[in-house]
Amino acid sequence: MIYIKSDAEIDLMKKAGRLAADLLDRIEPYIKPGVTTLELNDLIHGWTLEAGGISAPLNYKGYPKSICTSVNDVVCHGIPSAKTKLKEGDIINVDVTPIVGGFHGDSSRTYPVGKISEKAQHLIKVTQECLDRGIAEVRIGARVGDIGAAIQEYAEACGFSVVRDFVGHGIGRTFHEDPQIYHYGERGRGQRLEAGMVFTIEPMINEGDWRTKTKKDGWTAVTIDGTLSAQFEHTIGIRSDGRVEILTT
Ligand code: MF3
Ligand code: CO
Ligand code: CO
């Protein structure tokens, strides 16, 4: 069941989206060797409350923290911890989802920690470009498969792989709703995009094998071969006039 949003609802969603972007801007200077992922969690949790928001991940299906922090081979859903201290050369994805006025805004970025290897820089750059190419496919009448194909073609041409175990999602008053947005696939296939749809695109791109496994904590997803994984995420809305808007900027 896809919940179609009015332009007024999309306007409201921009408040949550803008806060998500602010949080990701504000956390950047703290991402340095020596900081723990719990410290990043606590900063973002505090800023969210100050802004009148709520951190959606906290207690979501039993998730224990306010953000996800996914370091190196962690694909997604890394749990912030006092034991996870960032070191020079790491890459970390920070994924935030504040709720403002009842609506969710979901966004993530992958940051370098100090000086990183050239291959890590390349993976981050390609993953950002995958998100941009996915967004460029969004229009009324396009198909979910058009988004997936654009991402998959570029990632694989660059020698990387696309994670299949996690997908983008419709979003609104609930965190995850229909439609599912695959980051791989075939043009012309899948759900047709319509005015009033709001959904995330959030490609996870691996250096090696696309397969993942989940750790015993029930959340932390890692690459099966231990290679690096990067991710970027935006929440996208389609206005009644067909205009496509990135809500998380
Ligand atoms: N923000 C993630 C997403 O992009 C979901 C995190 S669910 C959590 O969909 F429970 F791990 F927080
Ligand atoms: Co999401
Ligand atoms: Co997210």
Coordinates of N, CA and C and ligand atoms in Angstrom, one line a residue:
M1 N 0.9 -1.2 0.0 CA 0.0 0.0 0.0 C 0.9 1.2 0.0
I2 N 0.7 2.1 -1.0 CA 1.6 3.3 -1.2 C 0.7 4.5 -0.7
Y3 N 1.2 5.2 0.3 CA 0.5 6.4 0.7 C 1.0 7.6 -0.1
I4 N 0.1 8.1 -0.9 CA 0.4 9.3 -1.8 C 0.3 10.5 -0.9
K5 N 1.3 11.4 -1.0 CA 1.3 12.6 -0.2 C 0.9 13.8 -1.1
S6 N 0.2 14.7 -0.4 CA -0.2 16.0 -1.0 C 1.0 16.9 -1.0
D7 N 1.0 18.0 -1.8 CA 2.1 19.0 -1.8 C 2.3 19.6 -0.4
A8 N 1.2 19.8 0.3 CA 1.3 20.3 1.7 C 2.0 19.3 2.6
E9 N 1.7 18.0 2.4 CA 2.4 17.0 3.2 C 3.9 17.0 2.8
I10 N 4.2 17.1 1.5 CA 5.6 17.1 1.1 C 6.3 18.3 1.7
D11 N 5.6 19.5 1.8 CA 6.2 20.7 2.5 C 6.5 20.3 3.9
L12 N 5.6 19.6 4.6 CA 5.9 19.3 6.0 C 7.1 18.3 6.1
M13 N 7.2 17.4 5.1 CA 8.3 16.4 5.2 C 9.6 17.1 5.0
K14 N 9.6 18.3 4.3 CA 10.9 19.0 4.2 C 11.5 19.5 5.5
K15 N 10.6 19.7 6.5 CA 11.1 20.1 7.8 C 12.0 19.0 8.4
A16 N 11.5 17.8 8.3 CA 12.3 16.6 8.8 C 13.5 16.4 7.9
G17 N 13.3 16.6 6.6 CA 14.4 16.4 5.7 C 15.5 17.4 5.9
R18 N 15.1 18.6 6.1 CA 16.1 19.7 6.4 C 16.9 19.4 7.7
L19 N 16.2 18.9 8.7 CA 16.9 18.6 9.9 C 17.9 17.5 9.7
A20 N 17.5 16.5 9.0 CA 18.4 15.4 8.7 C 19.7 15.9 8.0
A21 N 19.5 16.8 7.0 CA 20.7 17.4 6.4 C 21.5 18.2 7.3
D22 N 20.9 19.0 8.2 CA 21.6 19.8 9.2 C 22.4 18.9 10.1
L23 N 21.8 17.8 10.6 CA 22.5 16.9 11.5 C 23.8 16.3 10.8
L24 N 23.6 16.0 9.5 CA 24.8 15.4 8.8 C 25.9 16.5 8.5
D25 N 25.4 17.7 8.3 CA 26.4 18.8 8.2 C 27.2 19.0 9.5
R26 N 26.4 19.1 10.6 CA 27.0 19.5 11.9 C 27.9 18.4 12.5
I27 N 27.7 17.1 12.1 CA 28.5 16.0 12.7 C 29.8 16.0 12.0
E28 N 29.9 16.5 10.8 CA 31.2 16.3 10.0 C 32.5 16.6 10.7
P29 N 32.5 17.8 11.4 CA 33.8 18.2 12.0 C 34.2 17.3 13.2
Y30 N 33.2 16.5 13.7 CA 33.5 15.6 14.8 C 34.1 14.2 14.3
I31 N 34.0 14.0 13.0 CA 34.4 12.7 12.5 C 35.9 12.7 12.3
K32 N 36.6 12.3 13.4 CA 38.1 12.4 13.4 C 38.6 11.2 14.2
P33 N 39.9 10.8 14.0 CA 40.4 9.7 14.7 C 40.3 9.9 16.2
G34 N 39.9 8.9 17.0 CA 39.7 9.0 18.4 C 38.3 9.1 18.9
V35 N 37.4 9.6 18.0 CA 36.0 9.8 18.5 C 35.3 8.4 18.5
T36 N 34.4 8.2 19.4 CA 33.7 6.9 19.4 C 32.4 7.1 18.7
T37 N 31.8 6.0 18.2 CA 30.5 6.2 17.5 C 29.4 6.5 18.5
L38 N 29.6 6.1 19.7 CA 28.6 6.5 20.7 C 28.6 8.0 20.9
E39 N 29.8 8.6 20.9 CA 29.8 10.1 21.0 C 29.0 10.8 19.8
L40 N 29.2 10.2 18.7 CA 28.5 10.8 17.5 C 27.0 10.6 17.7
N41 N 26.6 9.4 18.2 CA 25.2 9.2 18.5 C 24.6 10.2 19.5
D42 N 25.4 10.4 20.5 CA 24.8 11.3 21.6 C 24.7 12.8 21.1
L43 N 25.7 13.2 20.3 CA 25.6 14.5 19.8 C 24.4 14.7 18.9
I44 N 24.2 13.8 18.0 CA 23.0 13.9 17.0 C 21.7 13.7 17.8
H45 N 21.7 12.8 18.8 CA 20.5 12.7 19.6 C 20.1 14.0 20.2
G46 N 21.1 14.7 20.9 CA 20.9 15.9 21.5 C 20.4 17.0 20.6
W47 N 21.1 17.1 19.4 CA 20.7 18.2 18.4 C 19.3 18.0 17.9
T48 N 18.9 16.7 17.8 CA 17.6 16.4 17.3 C 16.5 16.9 18.2
L49 N 16.7 16.6 19.5 CA 15.8 17.0 20.5 C 15.7 18.5 20.6
E50 N 16.9 19.2 20.6 CA 16.9 20.7 20.6 C 16.1 21.3 19.5
A51 N 16.1 20.6 18.3 CA 15.4 21.1 17.1 C 13.9 20.7 17.2
G52 N 13.5 20.1 18.2 CA 12.1 19.7 18.4 C 11.7 18.4 17.6
G53 N 12.8 17.6 17.3 CA 12.5 16.3 16.7 C 12.7 15.1 17.6
I54 N 12.5 14.0 17.0 CA 12.7 12.7 17.7 C 13.5 11.8 16.8
S55 N 14.4 11.0 17.4 CA 15.2 10.1 16.6 C 14.4 8.8 16.3
A56 N 14.0 8.6 15.1 CA 13.2 7.5 14.7 C 13.9 6.1 15.0
P57 N 15.2 6.0 14.8 CA 15.7 4.6 15.0 C 15.6 4.1 16.4
L58 N 15.7 5.0 17.4 CA 15.7 4.6 18.8 C 14.4 3.8 19.2
N59 N 14.7 2.6 19.5 CA 13.6 1.6 19.9 C 12.8 1.1 18.7
Y60 N 13.2 1.5 17.5 CA 12.5 1.0 16.3 C 12.8 -0.5 16.1
K61 N 11.8 -1.3 16.2 CA 11.9 -2.8 16.2 C 13.0 -3.2 17.1
G62 N 13.2 -2.6 18.2 CA 14.2 -3.0 19.2 C 15.6 -2.4 19.0
Y63 N 15.7 -1.5 17.9 CA 17.1 -1.0 17.7 C 17.4 -0.1 18.9
P64 N 18.7 -0.2 19.4 CA 19.0 0.4 20.7 C 19.5 1.8 20.7
K65 N 19.8 2.4 19.5 CA 20.4 3.8 19.5 C 19.7 4.7 18.6
S66 N 20.2 6.0 18.5 CA 19.4 7.0 17.8 C 19.9 7.2 16.3
I67 N 21.0 6.7 16.0 CA 21.5 6.7 14.6 C 22.2 5.4 14.2
C68 N 22.5 5.2 13.0 CA 23.4 4.1 12.6 C 24.7 4.6 12.2
T69 N 25.8 3.9 12.6 CA 27.2 4.3 12.3 C 27.9 3.0 11.8
S70 N 28.1 3.0 10.5 CA 28.6 1.8 9.8 C 30.0 2.1 9.3
V71 N 31.0 1.4 9.9 CA 32.4 1.6 9.7 C 33.0 0.5 8.8
N72 N 33.7 1.0 7.7 CA 34.5 0.1 6.9 C 33.7 -1.0 6.2
D73 N 33.8 -2.3 6.7 CA 33.1 -3.4 6.1 C 31.6 -3.5 6.6
V74 N 31.2 -2.6 7.5 CA 29.8 -2.6 7.9 C 29.0 -1.9 6.8
V75 N 28.0 -2.7 6.3 CA 27.2 -2.2 5.2 C 26.1 -1.2 5.6
C76 N 25.5 -1.6 6.7 CA 24.4 -0.7 7.3 C 24.1 -1.2 8.7
H77 N 23.3 -0.3 9.4 CA 22.8 -0.7 10.7 C 23.8 -1.0 11.8
G78 N 25.0 -0.4 11.6 CA 26.0 -0.4 12.7 C 25.5 0.3 13.9
I79 N 25.7 -0.3 15.1 CA 25.1 0.2 16.3 C 26.2 1.1 17.0
P80 N 26.0 2.3 17.3 CA 27.0 3.2 18.0 C 27.4 2.5 19.3
S81 N 28.7 2.6 19.6 CA 29.2 2.0 20.8 C 30.4 2.7 21.3
A82 N 30.6 2.7 22.6 CA 31.8 3.3 23.3 C 33.0 2.5 22.9
K83 N 32.8 1.3 22.4 CA 34.0 0.4 22.1 C 34.5 0.7 20.6
T84 N 33.6 1.4 19.8 CA 34.0 1.6 18.4 C 34.6 3.0 18.3
K85 N 36.0 3.0 18.3 CA 36.7 4.3 18.2 C 37.2 4.4 16.8
L86 N 37.0 5.6 16.1 CA 37.4 5.8 14.8 C 38.9 6.0 14.7
K87 N 39.5 5.4 13.6 CA 41.0 5.6 13.4 C 41.2 6.1 12.0
E88 N 42.4 6.8 11.9 CA 42.8 7.3 10.6 C 42.7 6.2 9.5
G89 N 42.0 6.6 8.4 CA 41.9 5.7 7.3 C 40.6 4.9 7.2
D90 N 39.8 5.0 8.3 CA 38.5 4.4 8.3 C 37.5 5.2 7.4
I91 N 36.5 4.5 6.9 CA 35.3 5.3 6.4 C 34.1 4.9 7.2
I92 N 33.2 5.9 7.4 CA 32.1 5.7 8.3 C 30.8 6.3 7.6
N93 N 29.8 5.5 7.6 CA 28.5 6.1 7.1 C 27.7 6.4 8.4
V94 N 27.1 7.6 8.4 CA 26.3 8.1 9.5 C 24.9 8.2 8.9
D95 N 23.9 7.5 9.4 CA 22.5 7.5 8.9 C 21.6 8.0 10.0
V96 N 20.9 9.1 9.6 CA 20.0 9.8 10.6 C 18.6 9.8 10.1
T97 N 17.6 9.7 11.0 CA 16.2 9.8 10.6 C 15.4 10.5 11.7
P98 N 15.4 11.8 11.7 CA 14.6 12.6 12.6 C 13.1 12.5 12.2
I99 N 12.3 12.6 13.2 CA 10.8 12.8 12.9 C 10.5 14.2 13.4
V100 N 9.9 15.0 12.5 CA 9.5 16.4 12.8 C 8.0 16.5 12.4
G101 N 7.2 17.0 13.3 CA 5.8 17.2 12.9 C 5.1 15.9 12.4
G102 N 5.6 14.7 12.9 CA 5.0 13.4 12.6 C 5.6 12.8 11.3
F103 N 6.4 13.5 10.6 CA 7.0 13.0 9.4 C 8.5 12.7 9.5
H104 N 8.9 11.6 8.8 CA 10.3 11.2 8.8 C 11.1 11.8 7.7
G105 N 12.4 12.1 8.0 CA 13.4 12.5 7.0 C 14.6 11.6 7.2
D106 N 15.0 10.9 6.1 CA 16.0 9.8 6.2 C 17.1 10.1 5.3
S107 N 18.3 10.3 5.8 CA 19.5 10.6 4.9 C 20.7 10.0 5.6
S108 N 21.7 9.7 4.7 CA 23.0 9.2 5.2 C 24.1 9.6 4.3
R109 N 25.3 9.8 4.8 CA 26.5 10.1 4.1 C 27.6 9.2 4.6
T110 N 28.6 9.0 3.7 CA 29.8 8.3 4.1 C 31.0 9.3 4.2
Y111 N 31.7 9.3 5.3 CA 32.7 10.3 5.5 C 34.1 9.6 5.7
P112 N 35.1 10.2 5.2 CA 36.5 9.7 5.5 C 36.9 10.1 6.9
V113 N 37.7 9.3 7.5 CA 38.3 9.6 8.8 C 39.8 9.9 8.6
G114 N 40.1 11.2 8.7 CA 41.5 11.6 8.4 C 41.8 11.3 6.9
K115 N 43.0 10.9 6.7 CA 43.5 10.6 5.3 C 43.1 9.1 5.0
I116 N 42.4 8.9 3.9 CA 42.0 7.5 3.6 C 42.7 7.1 2.3
S117 N 42.7 5.8 2.0 CA 43.3 5.2 0.8 C 42.6 5.7 -0.4
E118 N 43.3 5.6 -1.6 CA 42.7 6.0 -2.8 C 41.5 5.2 -3.2
K119 N 41.6 3.9 -2.9 CA 40.5 3.0 -3.2 C 39.3 3.3 -2.4
A120 N 39.5 3.7 -1.2 CA 38.3 4.1 -0.3 C 37.7 5.4 -0.8
Q121 N 38.6 6.3 -1.2 CA 38.1 7.6 -1.8 C 37.3 7.3 -3.1
H122 N 37.8 6.4 -3.9 CA 37.1 6.0 -5.1 C 35.7 5.4 -4.9
L123 N 35.7 4.5 -3.9 CA 34.4 3.8 -3.5 C 33.4 4.9 -3.1
I124 N 33.8 5.8 -2.2 CA 32.9 6.9 -1.7 C 32.4 7.7 -2.9
K125 N 33.3 8.1 -3.8 CA 32.9 8.9 -4.9 C 31.9 8.2 -5.9
V126 N 32.2 6.9 -6.1 CA 31.3 6.2 -7.0 C 29.9 6.0 -6.3
T127 N 29.9 5.8 -5.0 CA 28.6 5.5 -4.3 C 27.8 6.8 -4.4
Q128 N 28.4 8.0 -4.2 CA 27.7 9.2 -4.3 C 27.1 9.4 -5.7
E129 N 27.9 9.1 -6.7 CA 27.5 9.2 -8.1 C 26.3 8.2 -8.3
C130 N 26.4 7.0 -7.7 CA 25.3 6.1 -7.9 C 24.0 6.7 -7.4
L131 N 24.0 7.3 -6.2 CA 22.8 8.0 -5.7 C 22.3 9.1 -6.7
D132 N 23.2 9.9 -7.1 CA 22.9 11.0 -8.0 C 22.2 10.4 -9.3
R133 N 22.8 9.3 -9.9 CA 22.3 8.7 -11.1 C 20.9 8.1 -10.8
G134 N 20.7 7.5 -9.7 CA 19.4 7.0 -9.3 C 18.4 8.1 -9.2
I135 N 18.7 9.2 -8.6 CA 17.8 10.3 -8.4 C 17.4 10.9 -9.8
A136 N 18.4 10.9 -10.7 CA 18.2 11.5 -12.1 C 17.1 10.7 -12.9
E137 N 16.9 9.5 -12.5 CA 15.9 8.6 -13.2 C 14.4 8.9 -12.7
V138 N 14.3 9.6 -11.5 CA 13.0 9.8 -10.9 C 12.1 10.8 -11.7
R139 N 11.0 10.3 -12.2 CA 10.0 11.2 -12.8 C 8.7 10.4 -12.9
I140 N 7.6 11.1 -13.0 CA 6.3 10.5 -13.1 C 6.3 9.5 -14.4
G141 N 5.9 8.3 -14.1 CA 5.9 7.3 -15.3 C 7.1 6.5 -15.4
A142 N 8.2 6.9 -14.7 CA 9.4 6.0 -14.7 C 9.1 4.8 -13.8
R143 N 10.0 3.8 -13.9 CA 9.8 2.6 -13.1 C 10.9 2.5 -12.1
V144 N 10.6 1.8 -11.0 CA 11.6 1.5 -10.0 C 12.9 0.8 -10.6
G145 N 12.6 0.0 -11.6 CA 13.7 -0.7 -12.3 C 14.7 0.3 -13.0
D146 N 14.2 1.4 -13.4 CA 15.0 2.4 -14.1 C 16.1 3.0 -13.1
I147 N 15.6 3.2 -11.9 CA 16.5 3.7 -10.8 C 17.6 2.6 -10.5
G148 N 17.1 1.4 -10.3 CA 18.0 0.3 -10.0 C 19.1 0.0 -11.1
A149 N 18.6 0.1 -12.3 CA 19.5 -0.2 -13.5 C 20.6 0.8 -13.6
A150 N 20.2 2.1 -13.4 CA 21.1 3.2 -13.5 C 22.2 3.0 -12.5
I151 N 21.8 2.7 -11.3 CA 22.8 2.5 -10.2 C 23.7 1.3 -10.4
Q152 N 23.1 0.2 -10.8 CA 23.8 -1.1 -11.0 C 24.8 -0.9 -12.2
E153 N 24.4 -0.3 -13.3 CA 25.2 -0.2 -14.4 C 26.5 0.6 -14.1
Y154 N 26.3 1.7 -13.3 CA 27.5 2.5 -13.0 C 28.4 1.8 -12.0
A155 N 27.8 1.3 -10.9 CA 28.6 0.6 -9.9 C 29.4 -0.5 -10.5
E156 N 28.8 -1.3 -11.3 CA 29.5 -2.5 -11.9 C 30.5 -2.1 -12.9
A157 N 30.2 -1.0 -13.7 CA 31.2 -0.5 -14.6 C 32.5 0.0 -13.9
C158 N 32.3 0.4 -12.7 CA 33.5 0.9 -11.9 C 34.1 -0.3 -11.1
G159 N 33.6 -1.5 -11.3 CA 34.3 -2.7 -10.7 C 33.7 -3.0 -9.3
F160 N 32.7 -2.3 -8.9 CA 32.1 -2.6 -7.6 C 30.8 -3.4 -7.7
S161 N 30.2 -3.7 -6.5 CA 28.9 -4.5 -6.5 C 27.9 -3.8 -5.7
V162 N 26.6 -4.1 -6.1 CA 25.5 -3.4 -5.4 C 24.8 -4.4 -4.4
V163 N 24.7 -4.0 -3.2 CA 24.1 -4.8 -2.1 C 22.6 -5.0 -2.5
R164 N 22.1 -6.2 -2.3 CA 20.7 -6.6 -2.6 C 19.9 -6.9 -1.4
D165 N 20.5 -7.0 -0.3 CA 19.8 -7.4 0.9 C 19.0 -6.3 1.6
F166 N 19.3 -5.0 1.2 CA 18.6 -3.9 1.8 C 18.2 -3.0 0.6
V167 N 17.1 -2.3 0.8 CA 16.5 -1.5 -0.3 C 16.1 -0.1 0.2
G168 N 15.9 0.8 -0.7 CA 15.2 2.1 -0.3 C 13.8 1.8 -0.1
H169 N 13.0 2.8 0.3 CA 11.7 2.6 0.8 C 10.8 3.8 0.8
G170 N 9.5 3.7 0.6 CA 8.6 4.8 0.9 C 8.7 5.2 2.3
I171 N 8.4 6.5 2.5 CA 8.6 7.1 3.8 C 7.6 8.2 4.0
G172 N 7.2 8.4 5.2 CA 6.2 9.5 5.5 C 5.9 9.5 7.0
R173 N 4.7 9.3 7.4 CA 4.4 9.2 8.8 C 5.0 7.9 9.4
T174 N 5.2 6.9 8.5 CA 5.9 5.7 9.0 C 7.3 5.7 8.3
F175 N 8.3 5.0 9.0 CA 9.7 5.0 8.7 C 9.9 4.3 7.3
H176 N 9.3 3.1 7.3 CA 9.4 2.2 6.1 C 8.1 1.9 5.6
E177 N 7.8 2.3 4.3 CA 6.5 1.9 3.7 C 6.8 1.6 2.2
D178 N 5.7 1.2 1.5 CA 5.9 0.9 0.1 C 6.1 2.2 -0.6
P179 N 6.7 2.2 -1.8 CA 7.3 1.0 -2.5 C 8.7 0.7 -2.0
Q180 N 9.2 -0.5 -2.3 CA 10.6 -0.8 -2.1 C 11.4 -0.3 -3.4
I181 N 12.5 0.3 -3.1 CA 13.3 0.9 -4.2 C 14.6 0.0 -4.3
Y182 N 14.6 -0.8 -5.3 CA 15.8 -1.7 -5.5 C 16.9 -0.8 -6.1
H183 N 18.2 -1.2 -5.7 CA 19.3 -0.4 -6.2 C 20.0 -1.2 -7.4
Y184 N 19.3 -2.2 -7.9 CA 19.7 -3.0 -9.0 C 18.5 -3.3 -9.8
G185 N 18.6 -3.8 -11.0 CA 17.4 -4.2 -11.7 C 17.4 -3.9 -13.2
E186 N 16.2 -3.9 -13.8 CA 16.1 -3.8 -15.2 C 15.2 -2.6 -15.6
R187 N 15.7 -1.8 -16.5 CA 14.8 -0.7 -17.0 C 13.5 -1.2 -17.5
G188 N 12.5 -0.3 -17.2 CA 11.1 -0.7 -17.7 C 10.4 -1.6 -16.8
R189 N 11.0 -2.1 -15.7 CA 10.4 -3.1 -14.9 C 10.0 -2.5 -13.5
G190 N 9.1 -3.1 -12.8 CA 8.8 -2.7 -11.5 C 7.7 -1.6 -11.3
Q191 N 7.5 -1.2 -10.1 CA 6.5 -0.2 -9.8 C 6.7 1.1 -10.6
R192 N 5.6 1.6 -11.1 CA 5.6 2.9 -11.8 C 5.6 4.0 -10.8
L193 N 6.4 5.1 -11.0 CA 6.5 6.2 -10.1 C 5.3 7.2 -10.4
E194 N 4.8 7.7 -9.4 CA 3.6 8.6 -9.5 C 3.8 9.9 -8.7
A195 N 3.0 10.9 -9.0 CA 3.0 12.1 -8.2 C 2.5 11.8 -6.8
G196 N 3.2 12.4 -5.8 CA 2.8 12.2 -4.4 C 3.6 11.1 -3.8
M197 N 4.4 10.4 -4.5 CA 5.3 9.4 -3.9 C 6.5 10.1 -3.2
V198 N 6.8 9.6 -2.0 CA 8.0 10.0 -1.3 C 8.7 8.8 -0.9
F199 N 10.0 8.7 -1.3 CA 10.8 7.5 -1.0 C 12.3 7.8 -0.9
T200 N 13.0 6.8 -0.3 CA 14.4 7.0 -0.2 C 15.1 6.3 -1.4
I201 N 16.3 6.8 -1.7 CA 17.2 6.0 -2.6 C 18.5 5.9 -1.7
E202 N 19.0 4.7 -1.5 CA 20.1 4.6 -0.5 C 21.1 3.5 -0.9
P203 N 21.7 3.6 -2.1 CA 22.6 2.5 -2.5 C 23.7 2.2 -1.6
M204 N 23.9 0.9 -1.3 CA 25.1 0.4 -0.6 C 26.0 -0.3 -1.6
I205 N 27.2 0.2 -1.8 CA 28.1 -0.3 -2.8 C 29.3 -0.9 -2.2
N206 N 29.6 -2.1 -2.6 CA 30.7 -2.9 -2.0 C 31.9 -2.9 -2.9
E207 N 33.1 -3.0 -2.3 CA 34.3 -3.1 -3.1 C 34.4 -4.5 -3.7
G208 N 33.9 -5.5 -3.0 CA 34.0 -6.9 -3.4 C 32.6 -7.5 -3.6
D209 N 32.4 -8.6 -3.0 CA 31.1 -9.4 -3.1 C 29.9 -8.5 -2.6
W210 N 28.8 -8.6 -3.3 CA 27.6 -7.9 -2.8 C 26.9 -8.5 -1.6
R211 N 27.3 -9.7 -1.3 CA 26.5 -10.4 -0.2 C 26.9 -9.9 1.1
T212 N 26.0 -10.0 2.0 CA 26.2 -9.5 3.4 C 25.8 -10.6 4.4
K213 N 26.3 -10.4 5.6 CA 25.8 -11.3 6.7 C 25.5 -10.4 7.9
T214 N 24.6 -10.8 8.8 CA 24.3 -10.0 9.9 C 24.9 -10.6 11.2
K215 N 25.5 -9.7 12.0 CA 26.2 -10.2 13.2 C 25.2 -10.6 14.2
K216 N 25.8 -11.2 15.3 CA 24.9 -11.8 16.4 C 24.1 -10.8 17.1
D217 N 24.4 -9.5 17.0 CA 23.6 -8.5 17.6 C 22.2 -8.3 16.9
G218 N 22.1 -9.0 15.8 CA 20.8 -9.0 15.0 C 20.6 -7.8 14.1
W219 N 21.6 -6.8 14.1 CA 21.5 -5.6 13.3 C 22.7 -5.4 12.4
T220 N 23.9 -5.4 12.9 CA 25.1 -5.0 12.1 C 25.2 -5.9 10.9
A221 N 25.1 -5.3 9.7 CA 25.3 -6.1 8.5 C 26.7 -5.8 7.9
V222 N 27.4 -6.8 7.6 CA 28.8 -6.6 7.1 C 28.9 -7.3 5.8
T223 N 30.0 -6.9 5.0 CA 30.2 -7.6 3.8 C 30.7 -9.0 4.1
I224 N 30.3 -10.0 3.3 CA 30.7 -11.4 3.5 C 32.2 -11.6 3.4
D225 N 32.9 -10.8 2.6 CA 34.3 -11.0 2.3 C 35.2 -10.0 3.0
G226 N 34.6 -9.1 3.9 CA 35.4 -8.2 4.7 C 35.8 -6.9 3.9
T227 N 35.4 -6.8 2.7 CA 35.8 -5.6 1.9 C 34.9 -4.4 2.3
L228 N 35.4 -3.2 1.9 CA 34.7 -1.9 2.3 C 33.3 -1.8 1.6
S229 N 32.5 -1.1 2.3 CA 31.1 -0.8 1.8 C 30.8 0.7 2.1
A230 N 30.2 1.4 1.1 CA 29.9 2.8 1.3 C 28.4 3.0 1.0
Q231 N 27.8 4.1 1.5 CA 26.4 4.3 1.2 C 26.1 5.8 1.3
F232 N 25.2 6.3 0.4 CA 24.6 7.6 0.6 C 23.1 7.5 0.4
E233 N 22.3 8.3 1.1 CA 20.9 8.2 1.1 C 20.2 9.6 1.1
H234 N 19.2 9.8 0.2 CA 18.4 10.9 0.3 C 16.9 10.5 0.3
T235 N 16.1 11.4 0.8 CA 14.6 11.2 0.7 C 14.1 12.1 -0.4
I236 N 13.4 11.5 -1.4 CA 13.0 12.2 -2.6 C 11.4 12.3 -2.7
G237 N 10.9 13.4 -3.1 CA 9.5 13.6 -3.2 C 9.1 14.0 -4.7
I238 N 8.0 13.5 -5.1 CA 7.5 13.9 -6.5 C 6.2 14.7 -6.3
R239 N 6.3 16.0 -6.6 CA 5.2 17.0 -6.5 C 4.1 16.7 -7.5
S240 N 2.9 17.2 -7.2 CA 1.7 17.0 -8.1 C 2.0 17.5 -9.5
D241 N 2.9 18.5 -9.6 CA 3.2 19.0 -11.0 C 4.4 18.2 -11.6
G242 N 4.8 17.2 -10.9 CA 5.9 16.3 -11.5 C 7.3 16.7 -11.1
R243 N 7.4 17.9 -10.4 CA 8.7 18.3 -10.0 C 9.3 17.3 -9.0
V244 N 10.5 17.0 -9.1 CA 11.2 16.0 -8.2 C 12.0 16.8 -7.3
E245 N 11.8 16.6 -6.0 CA 12.5 17.4 -5.0 C 13.3 16.5 -4.0
I246 N 14.5 16.8 -3.8 CA 15.3 16.1 -2.7 C 14.9 16.8 -1.4
L247 N 14.3 16.1 -0.5 CA 13.8 16.7 0.7 C 14.9 16.8 1.8
T248 N 16.0 16.0 1.6 CA 17.0 16.0 2.7 C 18.3 16.8 2.3
T249 N 18.0 18.1 1.8 CA 19.1 19.0 1.6 C 18.9 20.2 2.4
Ligands
MF3_1 N1 17.8 4.7 8.4 C1 17.8 3.4 7.9 C2 17.3 3.4 6.6 O1 17.8 4.0 5.7 C3 17.0 2.5 8.8 C4 17.6 2.2 10.1 S1 16.6 1.2 11.0 C5 17.3 1.1 12.4 O2 16.2 2.8 6.2 F1 16.5 0.5 13.2 F2 18.5 0.4 12.3 F3 17.6 2.3 12.8
CO2 CO 16.2 4.7 4.6
CO3 CO 18.6 5.8 6.6

